[in-house]
mmCIF file of C-alpha atoms and ligand atoms in Angstrom:
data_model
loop_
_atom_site.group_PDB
_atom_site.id
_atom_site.type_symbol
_atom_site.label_atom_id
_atom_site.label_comp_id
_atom_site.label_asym_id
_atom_site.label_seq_id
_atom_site.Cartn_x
_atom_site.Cartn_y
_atom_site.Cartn_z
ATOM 1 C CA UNK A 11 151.964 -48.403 108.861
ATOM 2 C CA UNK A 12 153.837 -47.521 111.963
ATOM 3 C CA UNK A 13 151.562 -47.490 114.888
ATOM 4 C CA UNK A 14 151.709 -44.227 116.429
ATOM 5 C CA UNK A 15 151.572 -42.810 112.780
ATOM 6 C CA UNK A 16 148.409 -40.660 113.073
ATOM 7 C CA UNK A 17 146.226 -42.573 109.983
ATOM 8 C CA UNK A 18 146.221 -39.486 107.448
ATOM 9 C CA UNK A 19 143.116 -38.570 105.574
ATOM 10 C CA UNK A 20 142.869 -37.310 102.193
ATOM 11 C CA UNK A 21 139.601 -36.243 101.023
ATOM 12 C CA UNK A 22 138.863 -37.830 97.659
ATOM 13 C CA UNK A 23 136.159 -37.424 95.029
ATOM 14 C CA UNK A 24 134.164 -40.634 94.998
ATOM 15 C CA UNK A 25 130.962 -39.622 92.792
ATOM 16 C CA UNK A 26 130.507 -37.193 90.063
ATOM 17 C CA UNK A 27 127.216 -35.940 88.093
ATOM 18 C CA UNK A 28 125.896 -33.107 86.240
ATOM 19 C CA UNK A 29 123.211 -31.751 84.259
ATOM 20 C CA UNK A 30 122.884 -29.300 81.128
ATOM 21 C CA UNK A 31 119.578 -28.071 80.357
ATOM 22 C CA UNK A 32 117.622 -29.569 76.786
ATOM 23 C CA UNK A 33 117.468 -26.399 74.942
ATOM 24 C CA UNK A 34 120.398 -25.520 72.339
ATOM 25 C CA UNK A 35 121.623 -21.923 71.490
ATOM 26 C CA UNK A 36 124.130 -22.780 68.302
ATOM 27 C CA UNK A 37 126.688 -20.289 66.487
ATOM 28 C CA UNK A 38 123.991 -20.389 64.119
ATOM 29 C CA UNK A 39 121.541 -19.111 65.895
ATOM 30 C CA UNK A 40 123.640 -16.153 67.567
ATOM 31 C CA UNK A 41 124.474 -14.917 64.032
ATOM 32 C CA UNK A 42 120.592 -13.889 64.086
ATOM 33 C CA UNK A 43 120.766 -12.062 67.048
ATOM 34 C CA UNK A 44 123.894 -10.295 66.772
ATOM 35 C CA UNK A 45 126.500 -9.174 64.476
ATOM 36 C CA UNK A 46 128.857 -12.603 64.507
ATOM 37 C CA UNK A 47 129.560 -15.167 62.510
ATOM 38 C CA UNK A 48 129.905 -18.876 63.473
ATOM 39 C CA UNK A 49 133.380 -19.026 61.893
ATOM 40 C CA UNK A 50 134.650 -15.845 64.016
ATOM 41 C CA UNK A 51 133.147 -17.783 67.583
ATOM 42 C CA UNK A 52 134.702 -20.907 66.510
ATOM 43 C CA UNK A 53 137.934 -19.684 65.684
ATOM 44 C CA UNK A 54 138.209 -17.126 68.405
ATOM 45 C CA UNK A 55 136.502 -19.084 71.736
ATOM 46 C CA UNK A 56 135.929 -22.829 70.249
ATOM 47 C CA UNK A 57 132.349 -22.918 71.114
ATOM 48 C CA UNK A 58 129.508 -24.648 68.861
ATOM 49 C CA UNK A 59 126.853 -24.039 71.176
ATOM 50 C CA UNK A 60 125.535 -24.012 74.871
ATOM 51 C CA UNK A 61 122.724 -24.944 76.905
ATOM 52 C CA UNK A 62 119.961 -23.132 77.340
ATOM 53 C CA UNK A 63 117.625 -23.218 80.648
ATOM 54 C CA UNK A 64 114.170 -21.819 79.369
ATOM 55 C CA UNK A 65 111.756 -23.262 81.348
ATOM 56 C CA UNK A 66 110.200 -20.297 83.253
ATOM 57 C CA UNK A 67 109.904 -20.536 86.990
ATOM 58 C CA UNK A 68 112.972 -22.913 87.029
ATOM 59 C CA UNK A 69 116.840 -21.308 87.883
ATOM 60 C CA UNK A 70 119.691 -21.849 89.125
ATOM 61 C CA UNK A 71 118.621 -24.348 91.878
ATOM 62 C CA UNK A 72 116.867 -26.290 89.122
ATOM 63 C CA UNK A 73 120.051 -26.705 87.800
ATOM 64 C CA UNK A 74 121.968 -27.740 90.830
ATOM 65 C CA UNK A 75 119.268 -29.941 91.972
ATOM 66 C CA UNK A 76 119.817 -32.167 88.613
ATOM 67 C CA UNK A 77 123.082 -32.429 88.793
ATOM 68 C CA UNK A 78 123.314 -33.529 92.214
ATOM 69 C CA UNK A 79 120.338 -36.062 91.581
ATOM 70 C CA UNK A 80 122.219 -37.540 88.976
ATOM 71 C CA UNK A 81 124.986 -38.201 91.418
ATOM 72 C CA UNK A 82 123.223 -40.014 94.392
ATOM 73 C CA UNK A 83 121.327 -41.904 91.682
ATOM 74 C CA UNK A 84 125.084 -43.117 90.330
ATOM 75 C CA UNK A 85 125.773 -43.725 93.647
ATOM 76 C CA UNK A 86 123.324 -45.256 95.248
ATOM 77 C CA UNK A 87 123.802 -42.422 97.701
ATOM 78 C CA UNK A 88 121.649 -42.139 100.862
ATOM 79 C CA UNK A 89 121.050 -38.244 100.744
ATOM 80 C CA UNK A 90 120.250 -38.441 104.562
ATOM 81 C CA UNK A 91 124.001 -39.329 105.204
ATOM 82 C CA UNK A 92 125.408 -35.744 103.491
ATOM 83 C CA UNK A 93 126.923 -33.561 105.761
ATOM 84 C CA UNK A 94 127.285 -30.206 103.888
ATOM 85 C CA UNK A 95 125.795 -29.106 100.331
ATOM 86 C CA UNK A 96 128.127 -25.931 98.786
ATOM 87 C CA UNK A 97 127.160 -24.650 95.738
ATOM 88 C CA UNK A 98 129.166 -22.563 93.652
ATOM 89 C CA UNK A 99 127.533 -19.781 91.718
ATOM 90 C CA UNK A 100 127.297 -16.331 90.834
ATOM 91 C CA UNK A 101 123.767 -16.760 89.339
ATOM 92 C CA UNK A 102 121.910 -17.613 93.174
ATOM 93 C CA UNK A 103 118.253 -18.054 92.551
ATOM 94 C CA UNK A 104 117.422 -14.431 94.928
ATOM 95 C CA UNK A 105 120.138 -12.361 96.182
ATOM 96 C CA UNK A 106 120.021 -13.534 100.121
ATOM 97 C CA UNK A 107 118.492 -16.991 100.794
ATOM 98 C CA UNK A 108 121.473 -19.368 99.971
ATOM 99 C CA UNK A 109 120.551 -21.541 97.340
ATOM 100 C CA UNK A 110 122.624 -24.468 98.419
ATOM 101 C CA UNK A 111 119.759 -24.620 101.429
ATOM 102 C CA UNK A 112 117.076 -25.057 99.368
ATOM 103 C CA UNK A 113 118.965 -27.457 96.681
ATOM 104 C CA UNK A 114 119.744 -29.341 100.182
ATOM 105 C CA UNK A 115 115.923 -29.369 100.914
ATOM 106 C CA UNK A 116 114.867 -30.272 97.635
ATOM 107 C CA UNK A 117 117.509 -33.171 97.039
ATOM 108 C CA UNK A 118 116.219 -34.979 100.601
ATOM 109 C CA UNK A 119 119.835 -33.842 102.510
ATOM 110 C CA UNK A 120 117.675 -32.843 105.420
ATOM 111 C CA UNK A 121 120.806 -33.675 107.658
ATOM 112 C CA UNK A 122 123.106 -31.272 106.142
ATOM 113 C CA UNK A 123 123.942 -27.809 106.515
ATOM 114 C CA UNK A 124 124.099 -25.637 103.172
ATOM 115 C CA UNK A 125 125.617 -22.326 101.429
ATOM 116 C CA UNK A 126 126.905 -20.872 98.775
ATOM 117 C CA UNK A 127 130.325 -19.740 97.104
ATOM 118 C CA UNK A 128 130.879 -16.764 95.017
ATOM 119 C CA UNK A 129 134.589 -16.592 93.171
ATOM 120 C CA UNK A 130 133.175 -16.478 89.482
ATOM 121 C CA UNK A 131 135.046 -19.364 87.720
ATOM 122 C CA UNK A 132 137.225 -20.429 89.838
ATOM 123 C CA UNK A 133 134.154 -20.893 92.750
ATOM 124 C CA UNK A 134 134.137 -24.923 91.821
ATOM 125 C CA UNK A 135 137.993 -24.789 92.244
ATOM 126 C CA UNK A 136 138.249 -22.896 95.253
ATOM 127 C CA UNK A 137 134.922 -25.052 96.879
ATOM 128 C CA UNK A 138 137.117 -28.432 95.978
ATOM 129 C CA UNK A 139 139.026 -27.228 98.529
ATOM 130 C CA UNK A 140 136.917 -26.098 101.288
ATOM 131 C CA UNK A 141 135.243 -29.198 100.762
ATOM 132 C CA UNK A 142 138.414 -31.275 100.877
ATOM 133 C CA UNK A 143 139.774 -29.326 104.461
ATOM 134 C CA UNK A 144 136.001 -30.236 106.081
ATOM 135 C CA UNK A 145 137.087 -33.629 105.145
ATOM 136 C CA UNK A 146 140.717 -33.757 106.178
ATOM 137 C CA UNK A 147 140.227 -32.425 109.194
ATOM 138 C CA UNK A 148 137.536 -35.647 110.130
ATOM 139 C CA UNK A 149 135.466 -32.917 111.006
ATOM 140 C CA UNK A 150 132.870 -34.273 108.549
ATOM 141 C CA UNK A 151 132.736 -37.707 105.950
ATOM 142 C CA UNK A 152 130.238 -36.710 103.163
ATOM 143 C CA UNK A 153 130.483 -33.285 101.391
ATOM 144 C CA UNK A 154 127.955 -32.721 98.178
ATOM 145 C CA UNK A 155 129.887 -29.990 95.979
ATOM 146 C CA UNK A 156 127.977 -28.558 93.282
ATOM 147 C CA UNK A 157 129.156 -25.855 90.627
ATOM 148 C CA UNK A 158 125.740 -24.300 89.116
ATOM 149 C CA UNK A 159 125.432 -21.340 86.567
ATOM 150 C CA UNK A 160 122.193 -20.130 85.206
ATOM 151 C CA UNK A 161 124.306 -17.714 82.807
ATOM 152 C CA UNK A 162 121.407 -17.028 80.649
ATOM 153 C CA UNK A 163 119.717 -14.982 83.540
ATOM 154 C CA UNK A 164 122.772 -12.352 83.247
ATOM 155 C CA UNK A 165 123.853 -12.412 79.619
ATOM 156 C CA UNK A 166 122.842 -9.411 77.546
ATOM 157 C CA UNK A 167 121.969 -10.943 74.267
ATOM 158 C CA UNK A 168 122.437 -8.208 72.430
ATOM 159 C CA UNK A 169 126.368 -7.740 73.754
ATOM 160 C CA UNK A 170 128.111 -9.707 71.171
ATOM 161 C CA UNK A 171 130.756 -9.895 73.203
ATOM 162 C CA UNK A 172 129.545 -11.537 76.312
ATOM 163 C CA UNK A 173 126.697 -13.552 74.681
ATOM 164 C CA UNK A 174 128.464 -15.687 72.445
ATOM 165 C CA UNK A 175 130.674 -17.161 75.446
ATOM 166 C CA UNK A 176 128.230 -18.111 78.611
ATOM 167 C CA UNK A 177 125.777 -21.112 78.610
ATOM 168 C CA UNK A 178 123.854 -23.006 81.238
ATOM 169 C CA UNK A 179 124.949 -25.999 83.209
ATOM 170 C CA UNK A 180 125.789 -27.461 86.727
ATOM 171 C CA UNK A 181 127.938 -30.625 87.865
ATOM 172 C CA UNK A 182 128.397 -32.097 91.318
ATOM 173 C CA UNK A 183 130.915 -34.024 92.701
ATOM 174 C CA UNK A 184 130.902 -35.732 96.493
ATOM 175 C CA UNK A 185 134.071 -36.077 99.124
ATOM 176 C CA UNK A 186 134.775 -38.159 101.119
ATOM 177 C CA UNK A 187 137.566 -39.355 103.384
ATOM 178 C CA UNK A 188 140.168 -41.890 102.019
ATOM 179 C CA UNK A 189 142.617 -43.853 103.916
ATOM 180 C CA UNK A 190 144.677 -45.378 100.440
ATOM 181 C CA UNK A 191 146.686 -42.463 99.962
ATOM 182 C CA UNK A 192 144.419 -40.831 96.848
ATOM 183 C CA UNK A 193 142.651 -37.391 97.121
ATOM 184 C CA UNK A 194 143.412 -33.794 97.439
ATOM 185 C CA UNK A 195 147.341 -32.879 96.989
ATOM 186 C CA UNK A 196 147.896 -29.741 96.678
ATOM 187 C CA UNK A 197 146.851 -26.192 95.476
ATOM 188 C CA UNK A 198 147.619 -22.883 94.825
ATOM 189 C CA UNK A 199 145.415 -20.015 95.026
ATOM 190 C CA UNK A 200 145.392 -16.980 93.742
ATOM 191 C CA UNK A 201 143.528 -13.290 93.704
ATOM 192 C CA UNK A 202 143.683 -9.758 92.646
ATOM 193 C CA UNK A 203 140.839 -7.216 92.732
ATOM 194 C CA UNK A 204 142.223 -4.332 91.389
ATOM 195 C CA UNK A 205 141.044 -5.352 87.901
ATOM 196 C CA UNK A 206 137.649 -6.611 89.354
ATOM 197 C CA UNK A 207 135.936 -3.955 86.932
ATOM 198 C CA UNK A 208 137.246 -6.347 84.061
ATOM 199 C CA UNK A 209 134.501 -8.180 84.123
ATOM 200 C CA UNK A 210 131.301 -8.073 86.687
ATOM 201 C CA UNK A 211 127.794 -7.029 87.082
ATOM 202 C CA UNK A 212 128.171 -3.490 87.721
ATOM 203 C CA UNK A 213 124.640 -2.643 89.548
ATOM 204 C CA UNK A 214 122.509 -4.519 92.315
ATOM 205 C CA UNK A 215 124.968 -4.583 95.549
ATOM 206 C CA UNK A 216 125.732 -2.261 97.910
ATOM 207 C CA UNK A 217 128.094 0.188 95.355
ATOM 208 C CA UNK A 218 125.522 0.396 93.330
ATOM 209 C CA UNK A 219 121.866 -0.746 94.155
ATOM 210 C CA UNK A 220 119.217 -0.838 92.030
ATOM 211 C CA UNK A 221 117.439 1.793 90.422
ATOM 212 C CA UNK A 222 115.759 2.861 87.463
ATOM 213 C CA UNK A 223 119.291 4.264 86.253
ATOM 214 C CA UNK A 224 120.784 1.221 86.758
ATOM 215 C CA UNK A 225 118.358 -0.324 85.237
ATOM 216 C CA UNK A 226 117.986 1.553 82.128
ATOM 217 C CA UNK A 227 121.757 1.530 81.927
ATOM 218 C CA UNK A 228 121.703 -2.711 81.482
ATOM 219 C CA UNK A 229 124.246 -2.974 84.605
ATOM 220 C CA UNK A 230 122.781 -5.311 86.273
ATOM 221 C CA UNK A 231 124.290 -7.868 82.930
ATOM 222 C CA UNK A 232 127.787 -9.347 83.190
ATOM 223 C CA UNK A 233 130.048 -7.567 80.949
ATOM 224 C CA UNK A 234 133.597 -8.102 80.819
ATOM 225 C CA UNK A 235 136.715 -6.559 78.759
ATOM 226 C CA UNK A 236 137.997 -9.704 77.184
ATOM 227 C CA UNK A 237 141.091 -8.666 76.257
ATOM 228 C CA UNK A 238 142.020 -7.989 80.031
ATOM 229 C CA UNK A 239 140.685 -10.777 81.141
ATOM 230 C CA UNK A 240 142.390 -13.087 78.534
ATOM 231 C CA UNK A 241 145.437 -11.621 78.869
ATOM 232 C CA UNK A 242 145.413 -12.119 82.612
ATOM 233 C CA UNK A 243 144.329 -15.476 82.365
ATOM 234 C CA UNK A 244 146.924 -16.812 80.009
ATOM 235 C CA UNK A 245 149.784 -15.806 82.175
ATOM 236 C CA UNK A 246 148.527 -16.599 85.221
ATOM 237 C CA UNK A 247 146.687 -20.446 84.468
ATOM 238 C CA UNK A 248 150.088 -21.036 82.983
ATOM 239 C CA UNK A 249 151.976 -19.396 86.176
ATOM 240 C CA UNK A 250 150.125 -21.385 88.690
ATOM 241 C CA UNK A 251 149.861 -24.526 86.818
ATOM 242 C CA UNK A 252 153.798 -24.807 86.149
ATOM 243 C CA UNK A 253 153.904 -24.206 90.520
ATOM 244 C CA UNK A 254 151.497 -26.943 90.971
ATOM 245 C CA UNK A 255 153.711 -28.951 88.622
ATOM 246 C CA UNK A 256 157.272 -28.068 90.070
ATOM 247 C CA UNK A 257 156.529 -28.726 93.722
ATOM 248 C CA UNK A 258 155.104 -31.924 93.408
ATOM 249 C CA UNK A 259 158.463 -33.042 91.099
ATOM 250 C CA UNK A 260 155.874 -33.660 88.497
ATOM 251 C CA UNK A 261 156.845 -33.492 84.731
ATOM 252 C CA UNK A 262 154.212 -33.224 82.105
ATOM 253 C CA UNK A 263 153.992 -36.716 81.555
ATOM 254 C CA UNK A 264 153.309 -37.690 85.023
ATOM 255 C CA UNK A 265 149.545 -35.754 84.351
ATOM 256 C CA UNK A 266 147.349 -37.750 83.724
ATOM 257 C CA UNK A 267 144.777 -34.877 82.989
ATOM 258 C CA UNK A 268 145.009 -31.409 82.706
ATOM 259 C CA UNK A 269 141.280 -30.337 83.577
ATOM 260 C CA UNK A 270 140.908 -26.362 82.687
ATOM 261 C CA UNK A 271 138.292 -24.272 83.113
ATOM 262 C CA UNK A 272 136.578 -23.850 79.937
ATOM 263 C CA UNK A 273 136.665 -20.184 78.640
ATOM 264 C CA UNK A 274 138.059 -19.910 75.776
ATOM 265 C CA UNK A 275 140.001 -22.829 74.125
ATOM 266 C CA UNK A 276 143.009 -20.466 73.282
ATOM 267 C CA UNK A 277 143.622 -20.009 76.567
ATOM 268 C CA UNK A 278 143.655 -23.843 77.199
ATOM 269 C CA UNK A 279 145.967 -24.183 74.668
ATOM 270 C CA UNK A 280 147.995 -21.574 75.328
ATOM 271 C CA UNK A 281 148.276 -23.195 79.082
ATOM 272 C CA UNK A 282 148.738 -26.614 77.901
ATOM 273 C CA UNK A 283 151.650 -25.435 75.689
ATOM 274 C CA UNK A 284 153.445 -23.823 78.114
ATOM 275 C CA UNK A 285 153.555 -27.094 80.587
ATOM 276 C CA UNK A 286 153.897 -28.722 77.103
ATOM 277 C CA UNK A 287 150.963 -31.204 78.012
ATOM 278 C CA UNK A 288 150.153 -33.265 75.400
ATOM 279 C CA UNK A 289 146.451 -32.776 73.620
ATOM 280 C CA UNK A 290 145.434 -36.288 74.404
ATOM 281 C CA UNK A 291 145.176 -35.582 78.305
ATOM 282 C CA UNK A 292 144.018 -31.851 77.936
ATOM 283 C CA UNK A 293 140.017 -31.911 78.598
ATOM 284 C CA UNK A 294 137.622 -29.904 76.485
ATOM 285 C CA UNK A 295 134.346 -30.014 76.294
ATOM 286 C CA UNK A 296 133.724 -26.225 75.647
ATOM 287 C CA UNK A 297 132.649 -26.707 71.901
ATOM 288 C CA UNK A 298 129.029 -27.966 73.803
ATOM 289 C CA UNK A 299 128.339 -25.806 76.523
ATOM 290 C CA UNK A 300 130.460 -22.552 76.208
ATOM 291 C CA UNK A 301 131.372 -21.278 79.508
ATOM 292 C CA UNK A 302 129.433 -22.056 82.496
ATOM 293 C CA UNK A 303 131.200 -20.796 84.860
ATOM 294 C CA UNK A 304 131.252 -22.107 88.224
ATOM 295 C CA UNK A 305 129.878 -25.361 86.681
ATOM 296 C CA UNK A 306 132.841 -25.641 83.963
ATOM 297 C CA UNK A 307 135.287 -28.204 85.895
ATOM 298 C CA UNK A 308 132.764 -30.575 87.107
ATOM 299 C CA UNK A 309 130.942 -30.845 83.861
ATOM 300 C CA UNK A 310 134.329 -31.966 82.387
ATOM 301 C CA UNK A 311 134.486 -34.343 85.353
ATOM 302 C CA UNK A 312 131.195 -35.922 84.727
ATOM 303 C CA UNK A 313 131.717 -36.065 81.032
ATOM 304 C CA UNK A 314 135.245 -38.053 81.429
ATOM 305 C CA UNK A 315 134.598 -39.904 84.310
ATOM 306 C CA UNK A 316 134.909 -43.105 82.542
ATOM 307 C CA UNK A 317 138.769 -42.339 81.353
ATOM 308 C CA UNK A 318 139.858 -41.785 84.782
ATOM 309 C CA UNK A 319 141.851 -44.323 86.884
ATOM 310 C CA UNK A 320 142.242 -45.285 90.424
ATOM 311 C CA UNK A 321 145.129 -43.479 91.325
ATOM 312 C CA UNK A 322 145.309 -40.521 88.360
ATOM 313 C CA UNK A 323 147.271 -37.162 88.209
ATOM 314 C CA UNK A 324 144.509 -34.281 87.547
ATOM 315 C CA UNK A 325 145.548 -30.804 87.643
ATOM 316 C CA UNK A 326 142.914 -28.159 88.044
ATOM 317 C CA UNK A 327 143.189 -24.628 86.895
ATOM 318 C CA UNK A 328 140.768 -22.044 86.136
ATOM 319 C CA UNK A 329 140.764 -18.421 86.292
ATOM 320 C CA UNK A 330 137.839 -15.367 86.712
ATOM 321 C CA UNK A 331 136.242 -12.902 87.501
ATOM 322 C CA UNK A 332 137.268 -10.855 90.559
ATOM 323 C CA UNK A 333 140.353 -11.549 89.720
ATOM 324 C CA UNK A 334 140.508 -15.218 91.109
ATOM 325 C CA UNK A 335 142.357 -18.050 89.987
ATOM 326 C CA UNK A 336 144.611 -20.898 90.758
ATOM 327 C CA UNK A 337 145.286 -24.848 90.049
ATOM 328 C CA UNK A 338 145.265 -27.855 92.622
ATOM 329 C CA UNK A 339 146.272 -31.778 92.003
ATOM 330 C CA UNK A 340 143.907 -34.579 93.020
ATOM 331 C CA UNK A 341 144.864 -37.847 92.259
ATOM 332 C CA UNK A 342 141.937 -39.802 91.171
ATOM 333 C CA UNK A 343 140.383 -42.523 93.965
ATOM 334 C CA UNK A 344 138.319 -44.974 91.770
HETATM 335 O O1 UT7 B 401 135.659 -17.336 82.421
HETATM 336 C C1 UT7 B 401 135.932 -16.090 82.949
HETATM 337 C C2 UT7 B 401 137.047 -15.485 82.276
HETATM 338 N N1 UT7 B 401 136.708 -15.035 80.941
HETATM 339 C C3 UT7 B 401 137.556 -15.232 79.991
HETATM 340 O O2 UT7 B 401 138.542 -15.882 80.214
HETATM 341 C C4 UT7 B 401 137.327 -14.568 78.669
HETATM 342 C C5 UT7 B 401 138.612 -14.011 78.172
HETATM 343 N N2 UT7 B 401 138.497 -13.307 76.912
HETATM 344 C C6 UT7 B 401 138.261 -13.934 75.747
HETATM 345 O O3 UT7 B 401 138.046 -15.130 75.712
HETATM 346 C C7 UT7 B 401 138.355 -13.132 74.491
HETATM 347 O O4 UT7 B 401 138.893 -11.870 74.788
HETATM 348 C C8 UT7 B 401 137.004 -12.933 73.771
HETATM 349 C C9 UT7 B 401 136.512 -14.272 73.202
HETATM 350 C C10 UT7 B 401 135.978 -12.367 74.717
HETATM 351 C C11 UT7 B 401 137.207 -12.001 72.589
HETATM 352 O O5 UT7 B 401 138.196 -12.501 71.735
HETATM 353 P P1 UT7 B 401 139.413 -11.575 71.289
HETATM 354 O O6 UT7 B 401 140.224 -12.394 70.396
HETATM 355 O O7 UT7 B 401 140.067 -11.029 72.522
HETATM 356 O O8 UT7 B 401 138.691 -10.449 70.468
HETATM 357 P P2 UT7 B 401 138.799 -8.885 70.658
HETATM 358 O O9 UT7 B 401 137.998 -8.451 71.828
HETATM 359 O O10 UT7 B 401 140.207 -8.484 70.546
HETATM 360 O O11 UT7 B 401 138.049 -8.415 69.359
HETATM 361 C C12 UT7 B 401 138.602 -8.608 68.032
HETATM 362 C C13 UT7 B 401 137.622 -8.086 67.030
HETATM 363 C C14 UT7 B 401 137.104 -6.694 67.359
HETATM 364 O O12 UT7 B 401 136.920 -6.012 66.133
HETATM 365 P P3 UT7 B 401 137.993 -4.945 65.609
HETATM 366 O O13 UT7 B 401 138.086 -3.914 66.694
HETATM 367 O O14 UT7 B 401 139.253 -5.731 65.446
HETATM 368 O O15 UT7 B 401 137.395 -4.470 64.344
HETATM 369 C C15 UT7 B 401 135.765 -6.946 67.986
HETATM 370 O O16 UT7 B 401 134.866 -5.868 67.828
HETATM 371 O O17 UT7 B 401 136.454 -8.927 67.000
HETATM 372 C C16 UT7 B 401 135.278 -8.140 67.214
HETATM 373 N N3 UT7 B 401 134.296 -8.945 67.928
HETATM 374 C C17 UT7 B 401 133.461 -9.810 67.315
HETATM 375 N N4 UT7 B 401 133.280 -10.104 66.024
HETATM 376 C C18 UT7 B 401 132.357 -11.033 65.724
HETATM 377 C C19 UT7 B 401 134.081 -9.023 69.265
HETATM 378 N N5 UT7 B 401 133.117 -9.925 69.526
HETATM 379 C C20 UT7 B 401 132.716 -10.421 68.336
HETATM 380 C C21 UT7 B 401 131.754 -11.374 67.950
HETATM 381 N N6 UT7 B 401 131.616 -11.651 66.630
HETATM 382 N N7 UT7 B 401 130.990 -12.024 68.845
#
């Protein structure tokens, strides 16, 4: 390196974990709640079954707190050394009191500062990036990102049509600085809210606060128009993902992995196809957990960590709620 070359940073994930709660909510089950059958789920979403978090008294932050636990135990991590804890979620444990702060608290990261990051599915996307410009800009060295969705606590499970999709889960993964040239590439972002009625919790904020109305009415549960939403989502994951592709002169079979945000595998599909990604390196895991929103992309992380290579092309996409979406390329640093 030339010597008055500034040393450039790239903030690369060097430790992933995650957690999904014990308790298992198959196809099977569903078809006793509501009117569905395990071949129409299967065929229509790819889901077997998701997690369930039961436990009363434990949330969100119980959640969060696992994952990240797992992580610094992989690690070896010193949780005094984190700078910043960001979690992802639209399921917070209260309203106002950031749960990132406690989950800080509670994981021994009594040096960091803490918050949360609403943007629906794509909040673990959009958080690997604040997270990666804290690093770049040697501002800070470790940042504990974790994606945590208590879905359960908003599902209506008599609404066939949200409560055969959502489960339970969180995932974590840490930044840090790197000086080999791996990390955070690239991304592009992406949002629209004049379809945010497409799917959202109608009731509880300052449009509409609670009351016994609201209450009666069920709109404080998610509900979504899927058809919307898929529609949306197929054009623009493929949209942004081909971008991400073209200007970093990378063909399909430069990726190493595509890793999607698991909604509905005909969407992934339908994305993969277009870039004409081969199965092999398309990540799925949605058949176990369903979607978990925020906590989607670093469950797939955790769950393939051991494929991945030093050095690795992984595209990110997802796409939700709000509207928000987008894709980003990391290339792999261990
Ligand atoms: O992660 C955030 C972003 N969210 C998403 O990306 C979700 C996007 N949307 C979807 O994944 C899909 O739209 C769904 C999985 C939600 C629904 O699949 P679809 O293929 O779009 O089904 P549809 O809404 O067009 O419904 C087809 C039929 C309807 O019956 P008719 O009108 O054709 O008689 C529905 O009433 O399937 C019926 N249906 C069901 N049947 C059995 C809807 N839900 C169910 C169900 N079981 N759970």
């Amino acid at each position: 390196m030339n010597h008055h070359q500034k040393e450039v940073i790239k903030a690369a994930i060097t430790a992933v974990g995650a957690y999904v709660p014990d308790t298992v909510l198959t196809n099977q089950e569903l078809e006793n709640m509501v009117d569905t059958s395990d071949s129409w789920i299967t065929s229509r979403t790819g889901i077997k079954e998701r997690r369930i978090l039961k436990e009363p008294g434990k949330a969100t932050s119980f959640l969060a707190i696992q994952a990240a636990q797992n992580l610094i135990q992989k690690k070896q991590l010193d949780p005094l050394t984190i700078d910043l804890v960001m979690v992802a979620t639209i399921t917070p444990d209260v309203p106002v009191a950031a749960t990132a702060a406690y989950v800080a608290s509670q994981i021994g990261a009594s040096n960091a500062f803490a918050y949360d990051l609403q943007a629906a599915c794509s909040g673990f996307l959009y958080g690997m990036s604040t997270a990666a410009a804290y690093i770049s800009s040697g501002r800070y060295n470790k940042v504990l990102l974790i994606g945590a969705d208590m879905m359960s606590s908003i599902v209506d499970y008599t609404d066939r049509t949200t409560c055969i999709i959502f489960g339970d889960g969180a995932g974590a993964a840490l930044f840090e600085p790197n000086t080999e040239g791996y990390g955070w590439e690239d991304e592009y972002f992406r949002s629209n809210g004049t379809d945010r009625d497409a799917l959202r919790i109608k009731a509880g904020g300052s449009l509409h606060p609670t009351t016994q109305q609201t209450l009666d009415a069920g709109d404080h549960f998610i509900r979504q128009d899927g058809q919307t939403v898929y529609k949306y989502a197929v054009t623009e994951m493929a949209h942004v993902t081909e971008t991400m592709l073209q200007r970093n002169s990378l063909t399909a079979s430069d990726v190493s992995y595509l890793v999607p945000h698991q909604a509905n595998k005909r969407i992934v599909d339908a994305t993969a196809k277009r870039l004409e990604i081969h199965d092999d390196k398309v990540l799925m895991n949605i058949a176990y957990y369903g979607n978990t929103t925020a906590a989607t992309l670093p469950l797939l992380l955790n769950d393939f960590e051991n494929n991945f290579k030093k050095g690795d092309k992984l595209i990110f996409a997802a796409f939700g709620g709000g509207f928000t979406w987008g894709a980003a390329y990391l290339t792999w640093a261990y």
